[in-house]
Short mmCIF file of C-alpha atoms and ligand atoms in Angstrom, two decimals:
data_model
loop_
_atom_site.label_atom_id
_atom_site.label_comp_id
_atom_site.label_asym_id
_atom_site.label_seq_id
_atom_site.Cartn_x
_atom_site.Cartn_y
_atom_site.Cartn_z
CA UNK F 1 92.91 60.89 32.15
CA UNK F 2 94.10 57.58 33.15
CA UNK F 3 91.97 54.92 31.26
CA UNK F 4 90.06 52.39 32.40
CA UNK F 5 89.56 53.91 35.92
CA UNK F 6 87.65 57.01 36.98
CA UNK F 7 89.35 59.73 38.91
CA UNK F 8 88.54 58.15 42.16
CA UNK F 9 90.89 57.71 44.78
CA UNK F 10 92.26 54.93 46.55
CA UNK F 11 93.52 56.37 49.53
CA UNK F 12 94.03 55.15 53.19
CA UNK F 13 92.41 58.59 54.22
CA UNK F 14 88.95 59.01 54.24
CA UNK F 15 87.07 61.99 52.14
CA UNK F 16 87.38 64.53 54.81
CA UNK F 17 84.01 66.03 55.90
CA UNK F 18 82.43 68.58 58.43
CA UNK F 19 83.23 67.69 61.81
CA UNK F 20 79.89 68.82 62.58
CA UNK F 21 76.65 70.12 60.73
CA UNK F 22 77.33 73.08 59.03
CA UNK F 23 74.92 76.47 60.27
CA UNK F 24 74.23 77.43 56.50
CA UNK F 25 74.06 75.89 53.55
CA UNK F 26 76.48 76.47 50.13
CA UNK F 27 76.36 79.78 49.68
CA UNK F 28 76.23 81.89 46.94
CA UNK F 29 79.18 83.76 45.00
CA UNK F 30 79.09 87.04 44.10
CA UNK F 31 81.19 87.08 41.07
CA UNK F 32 82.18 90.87 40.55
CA UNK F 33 81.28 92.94 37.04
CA UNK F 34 82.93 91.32 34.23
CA UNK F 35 84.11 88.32 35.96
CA UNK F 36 83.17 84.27 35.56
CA UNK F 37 85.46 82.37 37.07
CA UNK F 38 86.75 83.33 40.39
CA UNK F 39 90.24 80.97 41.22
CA UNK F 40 91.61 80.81 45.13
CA UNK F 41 95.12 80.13 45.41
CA UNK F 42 96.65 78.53 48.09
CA UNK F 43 100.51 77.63 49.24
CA UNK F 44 100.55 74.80 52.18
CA UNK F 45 104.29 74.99 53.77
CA UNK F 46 105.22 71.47 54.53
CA UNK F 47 109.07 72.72 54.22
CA UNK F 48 111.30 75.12 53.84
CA UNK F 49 113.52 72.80 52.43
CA UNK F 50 115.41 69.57 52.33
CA UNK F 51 118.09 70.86 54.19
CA UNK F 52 115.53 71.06 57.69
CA UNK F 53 115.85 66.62 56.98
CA UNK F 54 119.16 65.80 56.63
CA UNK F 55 119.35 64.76 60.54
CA UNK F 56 115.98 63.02 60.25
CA UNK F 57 114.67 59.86 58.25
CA UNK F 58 112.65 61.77 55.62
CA UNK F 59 115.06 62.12 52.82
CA UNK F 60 115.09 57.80 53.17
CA UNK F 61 111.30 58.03 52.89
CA UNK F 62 112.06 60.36 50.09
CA UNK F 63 114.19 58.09 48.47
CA UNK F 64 111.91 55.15 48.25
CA UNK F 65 108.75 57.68 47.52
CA UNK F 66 111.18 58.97 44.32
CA UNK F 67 110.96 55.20 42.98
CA UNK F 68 107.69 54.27 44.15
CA UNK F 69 106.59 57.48 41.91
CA UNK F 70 108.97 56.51 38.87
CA UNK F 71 109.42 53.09 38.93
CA UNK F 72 106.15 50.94 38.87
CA UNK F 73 103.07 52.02 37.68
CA UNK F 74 104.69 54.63 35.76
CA UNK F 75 108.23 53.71 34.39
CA UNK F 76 110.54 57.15 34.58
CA UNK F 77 113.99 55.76 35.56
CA UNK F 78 115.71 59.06 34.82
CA UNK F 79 113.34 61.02 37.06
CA UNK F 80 113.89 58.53 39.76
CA UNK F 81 117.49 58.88 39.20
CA UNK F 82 117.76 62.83 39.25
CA UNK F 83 115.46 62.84 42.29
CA UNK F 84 117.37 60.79 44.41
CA UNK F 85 120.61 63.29 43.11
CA UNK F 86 118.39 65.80 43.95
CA UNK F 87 118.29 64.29 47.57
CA UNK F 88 122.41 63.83 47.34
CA UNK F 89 122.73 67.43 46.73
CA UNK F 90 120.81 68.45 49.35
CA UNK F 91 122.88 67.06 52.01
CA UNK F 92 126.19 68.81 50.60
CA UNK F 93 123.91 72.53 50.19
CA UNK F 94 122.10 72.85 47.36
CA UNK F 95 118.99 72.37 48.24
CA UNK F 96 116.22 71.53 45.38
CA UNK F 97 112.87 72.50 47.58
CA UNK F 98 114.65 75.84 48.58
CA UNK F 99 111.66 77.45 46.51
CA UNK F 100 109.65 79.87 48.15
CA UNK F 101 111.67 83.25 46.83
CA UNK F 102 111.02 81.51 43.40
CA UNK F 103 106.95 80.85 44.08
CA UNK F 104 106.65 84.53 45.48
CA UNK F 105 108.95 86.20 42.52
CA UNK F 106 106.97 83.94 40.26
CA UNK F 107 103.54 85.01 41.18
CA UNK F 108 104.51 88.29 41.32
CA UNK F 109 105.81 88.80 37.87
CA UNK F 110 102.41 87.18 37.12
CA UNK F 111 100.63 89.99 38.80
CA UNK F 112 98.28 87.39 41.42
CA UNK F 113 98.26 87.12 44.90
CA UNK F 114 97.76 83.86 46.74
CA UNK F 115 97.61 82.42 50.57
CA UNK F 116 100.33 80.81 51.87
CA UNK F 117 100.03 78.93 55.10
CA UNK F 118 102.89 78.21 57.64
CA UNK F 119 103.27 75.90 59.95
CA UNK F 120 104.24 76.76 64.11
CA UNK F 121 105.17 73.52 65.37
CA UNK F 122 106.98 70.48 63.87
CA UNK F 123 104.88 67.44 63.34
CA UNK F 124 103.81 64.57 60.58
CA UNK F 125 106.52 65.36 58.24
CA UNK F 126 107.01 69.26 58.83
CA UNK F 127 110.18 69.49 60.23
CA UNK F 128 111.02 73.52 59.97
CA UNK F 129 110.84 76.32 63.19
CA UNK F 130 108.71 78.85 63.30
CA UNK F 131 111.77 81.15 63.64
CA UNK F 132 113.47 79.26 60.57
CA UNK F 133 110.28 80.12 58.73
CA UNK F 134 109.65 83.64 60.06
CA UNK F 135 111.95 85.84 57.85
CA UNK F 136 110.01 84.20 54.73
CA UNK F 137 106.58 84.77 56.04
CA UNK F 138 107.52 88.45 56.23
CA UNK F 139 108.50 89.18 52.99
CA UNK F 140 105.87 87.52 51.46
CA UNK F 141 103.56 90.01 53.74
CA UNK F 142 105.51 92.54 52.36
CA UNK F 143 104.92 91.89 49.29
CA UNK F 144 100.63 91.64 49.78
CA UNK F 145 100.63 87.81 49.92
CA UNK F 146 98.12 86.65 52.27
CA UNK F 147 99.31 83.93 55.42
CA UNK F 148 97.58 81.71 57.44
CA UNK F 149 98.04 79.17 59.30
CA UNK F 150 98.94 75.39 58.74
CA UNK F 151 97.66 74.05 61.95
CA UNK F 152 98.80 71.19 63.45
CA UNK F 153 96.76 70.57 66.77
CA UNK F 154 93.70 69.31 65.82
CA UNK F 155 92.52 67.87 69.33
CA UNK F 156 94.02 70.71 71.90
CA UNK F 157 92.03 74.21 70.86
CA UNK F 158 94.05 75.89 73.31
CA UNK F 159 97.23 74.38 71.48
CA UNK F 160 96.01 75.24 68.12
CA UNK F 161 94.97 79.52 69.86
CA UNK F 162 98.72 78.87 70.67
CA UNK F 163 99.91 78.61 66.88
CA UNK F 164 97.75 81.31 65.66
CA UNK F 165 98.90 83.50 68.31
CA UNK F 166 102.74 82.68 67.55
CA UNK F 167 102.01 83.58 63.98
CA UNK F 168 100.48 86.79 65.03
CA UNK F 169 103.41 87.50 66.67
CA UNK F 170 105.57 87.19 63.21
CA UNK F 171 103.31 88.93 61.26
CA UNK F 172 102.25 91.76 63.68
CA UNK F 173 98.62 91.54 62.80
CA UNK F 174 95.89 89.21 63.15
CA UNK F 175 95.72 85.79 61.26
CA UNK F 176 92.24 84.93 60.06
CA UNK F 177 92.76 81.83 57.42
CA UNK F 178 93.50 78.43 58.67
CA UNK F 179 94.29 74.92 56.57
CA UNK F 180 94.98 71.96 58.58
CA UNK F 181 97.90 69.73 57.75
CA UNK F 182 97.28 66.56 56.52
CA UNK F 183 93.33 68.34 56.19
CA UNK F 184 92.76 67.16 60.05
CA UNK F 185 89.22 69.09 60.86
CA UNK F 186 87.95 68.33 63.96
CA UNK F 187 85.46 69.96 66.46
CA UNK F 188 88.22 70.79 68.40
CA UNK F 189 89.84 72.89 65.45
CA UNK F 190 86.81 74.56 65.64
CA UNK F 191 87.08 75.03 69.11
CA UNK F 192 90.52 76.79 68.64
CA UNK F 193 89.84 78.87 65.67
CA UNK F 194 87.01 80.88 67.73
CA UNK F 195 89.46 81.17 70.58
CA UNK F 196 91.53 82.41 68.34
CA UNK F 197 89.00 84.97 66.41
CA UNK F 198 89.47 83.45 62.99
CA UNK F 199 87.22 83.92 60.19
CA UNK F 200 88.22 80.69 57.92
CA UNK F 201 89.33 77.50 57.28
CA UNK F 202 89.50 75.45 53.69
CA UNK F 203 90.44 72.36 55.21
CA UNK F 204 87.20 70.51 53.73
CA UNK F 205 88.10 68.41 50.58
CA UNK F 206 85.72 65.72 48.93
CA UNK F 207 88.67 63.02 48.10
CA UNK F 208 85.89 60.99 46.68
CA UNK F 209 84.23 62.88 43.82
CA UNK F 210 87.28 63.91 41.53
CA UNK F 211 85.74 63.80 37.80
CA UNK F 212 86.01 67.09 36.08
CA UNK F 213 82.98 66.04 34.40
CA UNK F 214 80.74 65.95 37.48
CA UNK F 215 82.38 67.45 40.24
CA UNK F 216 80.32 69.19 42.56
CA UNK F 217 82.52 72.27 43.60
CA UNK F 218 81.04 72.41 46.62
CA UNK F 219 81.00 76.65 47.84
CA UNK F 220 81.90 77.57 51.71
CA UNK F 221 79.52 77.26 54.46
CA UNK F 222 79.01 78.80 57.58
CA UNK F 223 80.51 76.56 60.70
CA UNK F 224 79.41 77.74 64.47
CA UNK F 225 77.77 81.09 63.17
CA UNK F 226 80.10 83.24 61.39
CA UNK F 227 83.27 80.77 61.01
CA UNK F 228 83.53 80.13 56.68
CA UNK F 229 84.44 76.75 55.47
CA UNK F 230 85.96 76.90 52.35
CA UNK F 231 86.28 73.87 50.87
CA UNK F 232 89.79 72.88 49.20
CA UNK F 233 89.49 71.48 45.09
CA UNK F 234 92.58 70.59 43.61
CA UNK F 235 95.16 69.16 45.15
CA UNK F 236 98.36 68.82 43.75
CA UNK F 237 99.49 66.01 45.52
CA UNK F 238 96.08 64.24 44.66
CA UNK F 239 96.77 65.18 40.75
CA UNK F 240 100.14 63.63 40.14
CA UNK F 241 100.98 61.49 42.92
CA UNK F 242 100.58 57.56 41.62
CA UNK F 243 98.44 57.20 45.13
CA UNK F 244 96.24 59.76 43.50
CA UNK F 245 95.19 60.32 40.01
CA UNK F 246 98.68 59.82 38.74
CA UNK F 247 98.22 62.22 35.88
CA UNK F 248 100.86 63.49 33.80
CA UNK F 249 101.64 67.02 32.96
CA UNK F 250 99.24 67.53 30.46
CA UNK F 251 96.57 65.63 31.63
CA UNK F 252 96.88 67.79 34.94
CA UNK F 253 96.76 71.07 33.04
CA UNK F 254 93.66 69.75 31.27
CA UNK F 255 92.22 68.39 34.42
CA UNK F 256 92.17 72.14 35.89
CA UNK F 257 90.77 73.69 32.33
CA UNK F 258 87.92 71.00 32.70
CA UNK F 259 87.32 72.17 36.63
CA UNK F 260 87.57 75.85 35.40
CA UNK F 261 84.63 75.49 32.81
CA UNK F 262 82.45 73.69 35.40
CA UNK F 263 83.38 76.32 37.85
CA UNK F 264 81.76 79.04 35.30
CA UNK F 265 79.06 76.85 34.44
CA UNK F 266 78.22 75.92 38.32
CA UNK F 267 79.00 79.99 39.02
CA UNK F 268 81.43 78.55 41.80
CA UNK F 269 84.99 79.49 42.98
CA UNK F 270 87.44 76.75 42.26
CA UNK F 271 90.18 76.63 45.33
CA UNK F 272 93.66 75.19 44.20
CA UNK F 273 96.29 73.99 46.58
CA UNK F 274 99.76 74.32 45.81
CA UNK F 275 103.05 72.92 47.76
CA UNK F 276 105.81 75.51 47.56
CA UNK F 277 108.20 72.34 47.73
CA UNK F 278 106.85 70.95 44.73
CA UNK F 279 107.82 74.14 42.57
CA UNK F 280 110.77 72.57 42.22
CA UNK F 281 113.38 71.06 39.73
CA UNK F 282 112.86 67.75 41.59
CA UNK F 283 109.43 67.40 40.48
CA UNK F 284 109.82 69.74 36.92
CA UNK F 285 106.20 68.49 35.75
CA UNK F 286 104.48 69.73 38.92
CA UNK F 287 106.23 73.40 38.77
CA UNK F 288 105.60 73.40 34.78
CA UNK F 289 101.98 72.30 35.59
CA UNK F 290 101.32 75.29 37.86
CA UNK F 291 102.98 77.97 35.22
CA UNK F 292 100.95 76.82 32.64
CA UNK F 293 97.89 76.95 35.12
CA UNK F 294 98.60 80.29 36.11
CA UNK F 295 99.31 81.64 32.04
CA UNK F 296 95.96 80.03 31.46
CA UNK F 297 94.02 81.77 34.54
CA UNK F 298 96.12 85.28 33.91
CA UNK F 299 95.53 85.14 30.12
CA UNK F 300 91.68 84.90 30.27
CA UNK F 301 90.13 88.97 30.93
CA UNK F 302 87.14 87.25 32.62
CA UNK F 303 88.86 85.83 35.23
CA UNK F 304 89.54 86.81 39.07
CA UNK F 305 92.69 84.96 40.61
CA UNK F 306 92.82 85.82 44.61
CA UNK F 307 93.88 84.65 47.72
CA UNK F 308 91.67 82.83 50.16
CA UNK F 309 90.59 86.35 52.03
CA UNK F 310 89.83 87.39 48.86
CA UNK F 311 87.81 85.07 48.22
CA UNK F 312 85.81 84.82 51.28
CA UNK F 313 84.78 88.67 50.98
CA UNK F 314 82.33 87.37 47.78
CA UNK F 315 80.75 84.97 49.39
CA UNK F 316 77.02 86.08 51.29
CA UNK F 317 74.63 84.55 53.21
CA UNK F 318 71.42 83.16 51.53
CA UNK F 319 68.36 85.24 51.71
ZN1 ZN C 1 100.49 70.16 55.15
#
């Protein structure tokens, strides 16, 4: 851990809460026979690629956020310099965040099965078309990966009913998982997920209370009746970036054994967000943090890795 400091963040966001009162409170996980710790896996798609940027300003944002990350608090000038190749590259082809075959072939040869959720309209960074994204999102249903939706309107329900439906329309079947980008939960997401007939979200993440040693894990809750809320735990982005925690690798991988133990302790789920981009040779400690995350999980015989459906089917109400 980074000394001196607890793992709070200082963050121009706010902890995200429930837009409104929830209708039940935590409830209780059913772990099945044999099993103590129960791990959600989750995939937001912020981008395909680097490639979908080239004709926008993000790969200059990406510049500076290369040096901000590696030149300052933390003094990498190597990684700063390979990341901004890494940027270079990408506008002669070889794109560096082209890493969603890799994720899927990954987690495949590792024998779990996660919940990846797209994105159907551009916005706040995502820059890919649904049609761009749409050959992707069906071989990872092909394969038996869960996908959802990364929602972007989060004030027009009809909107948002919109983005589910176009999704439907990729996938053929229903879509009942939803994550916000940039974790934007409003009434009106709630709104649109019930036009839409959804059965979750995990947009909910306490950004405040981030100590392994005392945080709270907090289990889903019932929104509006039947809607689940199932709140998000680790973020990678919160983990590594040096406007999070700012951990390094191995601090990371620790930070996640720590959560694990309280998550068996608490008899809670522990829900872990991924960003395919960041499985990527332009941020190698991030990718090498998740393998050795997912050796850990795989390794242990008393432990259930699923996707967020999977998930959601052990939760029940209380009595
Ligand atoms: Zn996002």
């Amino acid at each position: 851990m980074n000394a001196g400091r607890g793992p709070t963040l200082r963050s121009r966001r706010p902890g995200r809460g429930y837009p409104e009162p929830p209708t039940s409170g935590e409830l209780a996980l059913e772990r099945p026979a044999g099993v103590r710790l129960v791990v959600g896996l989750s995939h937001d798609v912020d981008h395909l690629g680097l490639r979908e940027h080239v004709v926008d300003r993000f790969l200059l944002a990406a510049a500076f956020n290369a040096l901000r990350q590696n030149v300052g608090r933390r003094f990498r000038p190597l990684r700063a310099v390979d990341q901004l190749w890494g940027l270079g590259l990408a506008l002669f082809g070889h794109d560096r965040w082209d890493t969603i075959d890799a994720l899927r072939e990954h987690e495949l040869a590792t024998g779990v099965r996660s919940t990846w959720f797209f994105a159907m309209r551009p916005g706040l960074g995502i820059r890919y078309a649904r049609e761009a994204a749409a050959p992707a999102i069906r071989r990872l249903a092909d394969d038996g990966f869960e996908i959802g939706l990364h929602g972007q309107s989060h004030d027009d329900a009809a909107e948002l009913a919109g983005e589910f439906r176009d999704l439907r329309d990729i996938l053929g079947r229903p879509v009942h998982g939803l994550r916000m980008h940039y974790l934007r939960l409003t009434r009106g997401v709630l709104d649109g997920m019930q036009a839409a007939q959804a059965h979750y979200d995990s947009t909910v993440m306490d950004r405040e209370h981030l100590d392994p040693a005392t945080h709270p894990l907090p289990a889903p809750r019932r929104m509006r009746g039947r809607l689940l809320e199932i709140p998000l735990h680790v973020m990678d982005s919160t983990l590594f970036s040096v406007t999070g925690l700012g951990l390094a690798e191995d601090d990371a991988v620790d930070y996640v054994h720590r959560l694990a133990q309280r998550a068996v302790e608490l008899e809670r789920a522990l829900v872990i967000n991924l960003h395919p981009n960041y499985f990527s040779r332009q941020t190698p400690e991030i990718a090498r943090w998740y393998r050795r995350v997912l050796d850990v999980l795989t390794s242990r015989s008393d432990t259930l890795v699923t996707d967020l459906a999977g998930l959601a089917r052990l939760y029940c109400d209380p009595r």
